[in-house]
Coordinates of C-alpha atoms and ligand atoms in Angstrom, one line a residue:
M205 CA -23.3 11.3 15.8
R206 CA -24.9 10.4 12.5
Y207 CA -22.9 8.1 10.4
D208 CA -25.3 8.0 7.4
F209 CA -22.7 9.4 5.0
A210 CA -19.5 8.5 6.8
S211 CA -18.9 5.5 4.7
D212 CA -20.8 2.8 2.8
N213 CA -19.7 0.4 5.4
A214 CA -21.7 2.3 8.0
A215 CA -24.9 0.9 6.4
G216 CA -26.3 -2.4 7.4
M217 CA -27.1 -5.5 5.4
C218 CA -29.4 -5.1 2.4
P219 CA -32.5 -7.3 2.5
E220 CA -31.3 -9.7 -0.3
A221 CA -27.9 -10.3 1.5
R222 CA -29.7 -10.9 4.8
Q223 CA -32.2 -13.2 3.3
A224 CA -29.5 -15.3 1.6
M225 CA -27.7 -15.6 4.9
L226 CA -30.8 -16.8 6.6
D227 CA -31.5 -19.2 3.8
A228 CA -28.1 -20.7 4.3
D229 CA -28.8 -21.0 8.0
S230 CA -30.4 -24.4 7.9
G231 CA -29.2 -28.0 8.7
Y232 CA -25.8 -29.5 8.6
L233 CA -23.4 -28.8 5.7
P234 CA -19.7 -29.5 5.0
S235 CA -17.4 -26.8 6.5
Y236 CA -14.4 -24.9 5.1
G237 CA -16.0 -24.1 1.7
N238 CA -17.0 -27.6 0.7
D239 CA -20.7 -26.7 0.9
V240 CA -23.3 -26.0 -1.8
W241 CA -23.5 -22.3 -1.0
T242 CA -19.8 -21.7 -1.6
E243 CA -20.2 -23.6 -4.9
R244 CA -23.2 -21.6 -5.9
A245 CA -21.6 -18.3 -5.0
S246 CA -18.4 -19.1 -6.9
D247 CA -20.5 -20.0 -9.9
A248 CA -22.5 -16.8 -9.7
I249 CA -19.3 -14.8 -9.7
R250 CA -17.9 -16.7 -12.7
A251 CA -21.2 -16.1 -14.5
M252 CA -21.1 -12.4 -13.7
L253 CA -17.5 -12.1 -14.9
E254 CA -18.1 -14.4 -17.8
S255 CA -14.9 -16.2 -17.0
A256 CA -13.7 -19.6 -15.7
C257 CA -12.0 -17.8 -12.9
E258 CA -11.0 -19.2 -9.5
V259 CA -12.8 -17.7 -6.5
F260 CA -11.9 -17.5 -2.8
F261 CA -13.9 -15.8 0.0
V262 CA -12.2 -13.9 2.7
F263 CA -13.4 -11.7 5.6
N264 CA -12.3 -8.3 4.5
G265 CA -10.7 -6.1 1.9
T266 CA -7.3 -5.7 3.6
A267 CA -7.0 -9.5 3.5
A268 CA -8.2 -9.7 -0.1
N269 CA -5.7 -7.1 -1.3
S270 CA -2.7 -8.1 0.7
L271 CA -3.0 -11.8 0.0
A272 CA -3.7 -11.2 -3.7
L273 CA -0.6 -9.0 -3.9
A274 CA 1.4 -11.6 -2.0
S275 CA 0.4 -14.2 -4.6
L276 CA 1.6 -11.9 -7.4
C277 CA 5.0 -11.1 -5.9
Q278 CA 8.1 -12.5 -4.3
S279 CA 9.6 -10.6 -1.3
Y280 CA 12.2 -8.8 -3.4
H281 CA 9.6 -7.5 -5.9
S282 CA 7.7 -4.2 -5.9
V283 CA 4.1 -3.2 -6.5
I284 CA 3.2 0.1 -8.3
C285 CA 0.2 1.8 -6.7
H286 CA -1.3 5.2 -6.6
E287 CA -0.1 7.3 -3.7
Q288 CA -3.7 7.5 -2.3
A289 CA -4.3 3.8 -2.8
H290 CA -5.9 1.9 0.1
V291 CA -3.1 -0.6 0.1
E292 CA -0.7 2.2 0.9
T293 CA -2.7 4.4 3.2
D294 CA -5.2 2.2 5.0
E295 CA -3.9 -1.4 5.4
C296 CA -1.4 -1.0 8.2
G297 CA 1.4 -2.5 6.0
A298 CA -0.5 -5.7 5.4
P299 CA 0.5 -6.0 1.8
E300 CA 4.2 -5.7 2.8
F301 CA 3.7 -8.1 5.7
F302 CA 1.9 -10.9 3.9
S303 CA 4.3 -10.7 1.0
N304 CA 7.3 -10.8 3.4
G305 CA 8.6 -7.4 2.4
T306 CA 7.4 -6.6 -1.1
K307 CA 7.8 -2.8 -1.5
L308 CA 5.0 -0.5 -2.7
L309 CA 6.2 2.2 -5.1
L310 CA 4.0 5.2 -5.1
A311 CA 2.8 6.9 -8.3
S312 CA 1.0 10.2 -8.6
G313 CA -1.9 10.9 -10.9
E314 CA -4.9 13.2 -11.0
N315 CA -8.2 12.2 -9.4
G316 CA -6.8 9.2 -7.7
K317 CA -5.9 7.5 -11.0
L318 CA -2.6 6.0 -12.0
H319 CA -1.0 7.8 -14.9
P320 CA 0.7 5.4 -17.4
D321 CA 3.7 7.7 -17.7
E322 CA 4.2 7.7 -14.0
V323 CA 4.0 3.9 -14.0
R324 CA 6.6 3.7 -16.8
R325 CA 8.9 6.2 -15.0
L326 CA 8.8 4.1 -11.7
V327 CA 9.5 0.9 -13.5
T328 CA 12.2 2.1 -15.9
R329 CA 14.2 4.5 -13.8
R330 CA 16.3 1.7 -12.4
S331 CA 17.1 -1.8 -13.6
D332 CA 20.0 -2.7 -11.3
I333 CA 20.0 -5.2 -8.5
H334 CA 19.6 -2.6 -5.7
Y335 CA 16.1 -1.6 -6.7
P336 CA 13.1 -3.6 -5.7
K337 CA 12.1 -5.4 -8.9
P338 CA 8.8 -4.0 -10.3
K339 CA 6.4 -6.9 -10.7
T340 CA 2.8 -5.8 -10.3
L341 CA 0.6 -2.8 -10.9
T342 CA -2.4 -2.4 -8.6
M343 CA -5.3 0.0 -9.5
T344 CA -8.5 0.8 -7.6
Q345 CA -11.8 0.7 -9.5
P346 CA -13.5 3.0 -8.5
T347 CA -10.6 5.0 -7.1
E348 CA -10.3 6.2 -3.5
C349 CA -11.4 9.6 -4.8
G350 CA -14.7 8.3 -6.2
T351 CA -13.6 8.5 -9.8
V352 CA -13.8 5.6 -12.3
Y353 CA -11.2 4.5 -14.9
T354 CA -12.8 4.6 -18.3
L355 CA -12.4 1.7 -20.8
A356 CA -9.8 3.7 -22.7
E357 CA -7.8 4.4 -19.5
L358 CA -7.9 0.8 -18.5
E359 CA -6.7 -0.2 -22.0
E360 CA -3.8 2.3 -21.7
L361 CA -2.8 0.9 -18.3
R362 CA -3.1 -2.7 -19.5
A363 CA -0.8 -2.0 -22.5
T364 CA 1.6 -0.1 -20.3
A365 CA 1.7 -2.8 -17.6
Q366 CA 2.0 -5.7 -20.1
G367 CA 4.7 -3.8 -22.1
L368 CA 6.7 -3.5 -18.9
G369 CA 6.1 -7.1 -17.8
L370 CA 3.9 -6.2 -14.9
K371 CA 1.0 -8.3 -13.6
I372 CA -2.2 -6.5 -12.9
H373 CA -4.3 -6.4 -9.6
M374 CA -7.5 -4.5 -9.2
D375 CA -8.8 -3.4 -5.9
G376 CA -12.6 -3.5 -6.5
A377 CA -13.8 -2.8 -3.0
R378 CA -16.6 -0.8 -4.7
F379 CA -16.5 -2.7 -8.0
A380 CA -20.3 -2.7 -8.3
N381 CA -20.4 1.1 -8.3
A382 CA -17.8 1.1 -11.1
C383 CA -19.8 -1.4 -13.2
S384 CA -23.0 0.6 -12.7
S385 CA -21.2 3.9 -13.5
L386 CA -19.7 2.6 -16.8
A387 CA -22.7 0.4 -17.7
V388 CA -20.5 -2.2 -19.2
A389 CA -20.2 -6.0 -18.7
P390 CA -18.0 -6.6 -15.6
G391 CA -15.8 -8.9 -17.6
L392 CA -14.9 -6.1 -20.0
I393 CA -13.2 -4.1 -17.2
T394 CA -11.5 -7.0 -15.6
R395 CA -10.6 -10.1 -17.6
S396 CA -10.6 -8.2 -20.9
A397 CA -8.6 -5.4 -19.3
G398 CA -5.8 -7.8 -18.5
V399 CA -6.5 -8.1 -14.7
D400 CA -4.8 -11.1 -13.3
V401 CA -6.4 -10.9 -9.8
L402 CA -9.4 -9.0 -8.6
S403 CA -10.4 -8.1 -5.1
L404 CA -14.1 -8.1 -5.4
G405 CA -16.0 -6.1 -2.8
G406 CA -19.0 -7.5 -1.0
C407 CA -19.2 -5.5 2.3
K408 CA -19.7 -2.0 0.9
M409 CA -22.3 -3.1 -1.6
G410 CA -24.6 -4.4 1.1
M411 CA -23.3 -7.6 2.6
A412 CA -22.6 -7.9 6.4
L413 CA -19.0 -8.9 5.6
G414 CA -16.8 -10.6 3.1
E415 CA -14.9 -10.0 -0.1
A416 CA -14.0 -12.4 -2.9
V417 CA -10.5 -12.8 -4.4
V418 CA -10.9 -13.7 -8.1
F419 CA -8.1 -15.2 -10.1
F420 CA -8.4 -14.8 -13.9
N421 CA -4.8 -16.0 -14.1
L422 CA -5.4 -19.6 -12.9
E423 CA -1.7 -20.4 -12.5
L424 CA -1.4 -17.8 -9.7
A425 CA -4.3 -19.4 -7.8
G426 CA -2.5 -22.7 -7.2
D427 CA -1.5 -22.3 -3.5
F428 CA -3.9 -19.5 -2.6
A429 CA -6.1 -21.7 -0.4
W430 CA -3.1 -22.4 1.9
R431 CA -2.2 -18.7 1.9
C432 CA -5.7 -17.9 3.1
K433 CA -5.7 -20.6 5.8
Q434 CA -2.3 -19.4 7.1
A435 CA -3.5 -15.8 7.3
G436 CA -6.6 -16.8 9.3
Q437 CA -8.9 -16.1 6.4
L438 CA -10.4 -19.6 5.9
A439 CA -13.9 -19.5 7.4
S440 CA -15.0 -22.8 8.9
K441 CA -18.7 -22.0 8.4
M442 CA -17.9 -20.7 5.0
R443 CA -21.6 -20.9 3.9
Y444 CA -22.3 -17.7 5.8
L445 CA -19.6 -15.8 3.9
A446 CA -20.6 -17.3 0.6
A447 CA -24.4 -17.3 0.6
P448 CA -24.9 -13.5 0.5
W449 CA -23.1 -13.5 -2.9
V450 CA -25.9 -15.7 -4.3
G451 CA -28.5 -13.3 -3.1
M452 CA -26.6 -10.2 -4.4
L453 CA -25.8 -11.6 -7.8
R454 CA -29.3 -12.9 -8.5
D455 CA -31.4 -10.9 -10.9
G456 CA -29.0 -7.9 -10.9
V457 CA -29.6 -7.0 -7.3
W458 CA -26.0 -5.8 -6.8
L459 CA -26.2 -3.5 -9.8
R460 CA -29.5 -2.1 -8.7
H461 CA -28.2 -1.2 -5.3
A462 CA -25.0 0.3 -6.8
A463 CA -27.0 2.4 -9.3
H464 CA -29.1 3.7 -6.5
A465 CA -26.0 4.6 -4.4
N466 CA -24.4 6.3 -7.4
S467 CA -27.5 8.3 -8.2
M468 CA -27.8 9.4 -4.6
A469 CA -24.2 10.7 -4.8
Q470 CA -25.1 12.6 -8.0
Q471 CA -28.0 14.3 -6.2
L472 CA -25.9 15.0 -3.2
S473 CA -23.2 16.6 -5.2
Q474 CA -25.6 18.7 -7.2
G475 CA -27.3 20.0 -4.1
L476 CA -24.0 20.7 -2.3
C477 CA -22.6 22.6 -5.4
Q478 CA -25.5 25.1 -5.1
I479 CA -24.2 26.2 -1.7
T480 CA -21.8 29.1 -1.6
G481 CA -18.4 28.0 -0.2
V482 CA -18.7 24.3 -1.3
K483 CA -16.2 23.1 -3.9
L484 CA -16.2 19.7 -5.5
M485 CA -12.7 18.1 -5.3
Y486 CA -13.2 15.3 -7.8
P487 CA -15.7 14.4 -10.5
V488 CA -18.5 12.3 -8.9
E489 CA -18.4 9.1 -10.9
A490 CA -19.4 6.5 -8.3
N491 CA -21.0 6.7 -4.8
A492 CA -18.6 9.2 -3.1
V493 CA -18.6 12.9 -3.0
F494 CA -15.5 14.9 -1.9
V495 CA -15.9 18.6 -1.2
T496 CA -13.9 21.4 0.4
L497 CA -15.7 23.6 2.9
P498 CA -14.4 26.6 4.8
G499 CA -12.7 25.4 8.1
P500 CA -15.3 26.9 10.5
G501 CA -18.1 25.3 8.4
I502 CA -16.5 21.8 8.8
E503 CA -16.5 22.3 12.6
R504 CA -20.1 23.5 12.7
L505 CA -21.2 20.6 10.5
R506 CA -19.5 18.2 12.9
Q507 CA -21.0 19.9 15.9
S508 CA -24.5 19.6 14.3
G509 CA -24.0 15.8 14.7
W510 CA -22.8 14.6 11.3
A511 CA -19.8 12.2 11.1
F512 CA -17.5 12.3 8.1
Y513 CA -13.9 11.6 7.2
Q514 CA -11.3 14.1 6.1
F515 CA -8.3 12.0 5.3
I516 CA -7.9 12.9 1.7
G517 CA -6.7 16.3 0.7
S518 CA -6.4 19.3 3.1
G519 CA -9.8 20.6 4.1
G520 CA -11.5 17.9 2.1
V521 CA -14.7 16.2 3.4
R522 CA -15.9 12.9 2.1
F523 CA -19.6 11.8 2.0
V524 CA -20.4 8.2 0.8
C525 CA -23.8 6.9 -0.3
S526 CA -24.9 3.3 -0.1
W527 CA -27.8 1.0 -1.0
A528 CA -29.5 2.4 2.1
T529 CA -29.2 6.1 1.4
T530 CA -32.6 7.8 0.9
Q531 CA -33.6 10.9 -0.9
S532 CA -34.7 12.5 2.4
L533 CA -31.3 11.8 4.0
V534 CA -29.6 13.5 1.0
D535 CA -31.8 16.5 1.5
E536 CA -31.1 16.6 5.2
L537 CA -27.4 16.5 4.7
I538 CA -27.6 19.3 2.0
A539 CA -29.6 21.4 4.5
A540 CA -27.2 20.7 7.3
V541 CA -24.2 21.8 5.1
A542 CA -26.0 24.9 4.1
A543 CA -26.8 25.7 7.7
A544 CA -23.2 25.1 8.7
L545 CA -21.9 27.6 6.2
I546 CA -24.2 30.5 7.0
Ligands
PLP173 C1 -13.0 -0.3 2.1 C2 -11.9 -0.5 1.2 C3 -11.1 -1.7 1.2 C4 -11.3 -2.8 2.2 O1 -11.1 -2.4 3.5 P1 -11.4 -3.4 4.8 O2 -11.7 -2.4 5.9 O3 -10.1 -4.1 5.0 O4 -12.5 -4.3 4.5 C5 -10.1 -1.9 0.2 N1 -9.9 -1.0 -0.7 C6 -10.6 0.2 -0.8 C7 -10.4 1.2 -1.9 C8 -11.6 0.4 0.2 O5 -12.3 1.6 0.1

């Protein structure tokens, strides 16, 4: 099977991330994050976000999201998320587990985006003691549907959340793709958008593994190191988790790779839309393309050796581009889809 477009985590390490990991692989250094690479990586993230935020490195996105949400809630609280959010559909209950029972309340909204009216409805429909007390809103940027919240949409959500007394978490597993798509300073769509805690994605933008948890709200960060340790998320050789961030954030490498992935997705969607029977499900605003294909076509595409996921929408197929996607791969996939639909 060919996994070229199955997900951006099917791609390997980008050269800059690999080189930084090799650079860190020298000599004896303090463990558990007390090393110079961890310090440099944290500083690079602070510089990128133009904020004196607190930074923690964890192994994956499920840990980043669920530990972040646990730090924002007590067990009797609730978290408002989109019904297609990764925290709801793809984390095996980890947010509920690590927060000792905090409930997710599901909101609908077009194109994977939370609608402020839906958020307000979920929060205000009950205020009695029997309802899990709404405490946090979590949004995914870019969304699970490959769309990107605009500055205006972020501002509306910020105003809604703060008006309702909700803290804000952002799942930025593909944050680089959102920054590239919007072409704005990263701080503008996080710190300035009222985000208290950000899960900042490293893996899908080209690192071997690792995500960062970024606290703009410093009060919430107080015990987070202990939470990470208890959850098995404190790397002893932390330098290997941290160093790739230094390589990625140097000279805009991360944004160049994200821009490339986004532009490959644009070309893929344009090519696919020329094919009779292919329908785009969502606007392509980051590095993912969702299409519907006639059922037999899906089967033929799979039989011709291409792997892809179909977990969102009935009949929907997802293709994801990465730093490693090439023009010729895009052309190959377009040709394979066309052949599958003949
Ligand atoms: C990939 C992804 C994550 C992280 O998933 P892990 O497999 O736990 O690293 C989180 N949120 C979204 C939206 C994702 O796509």
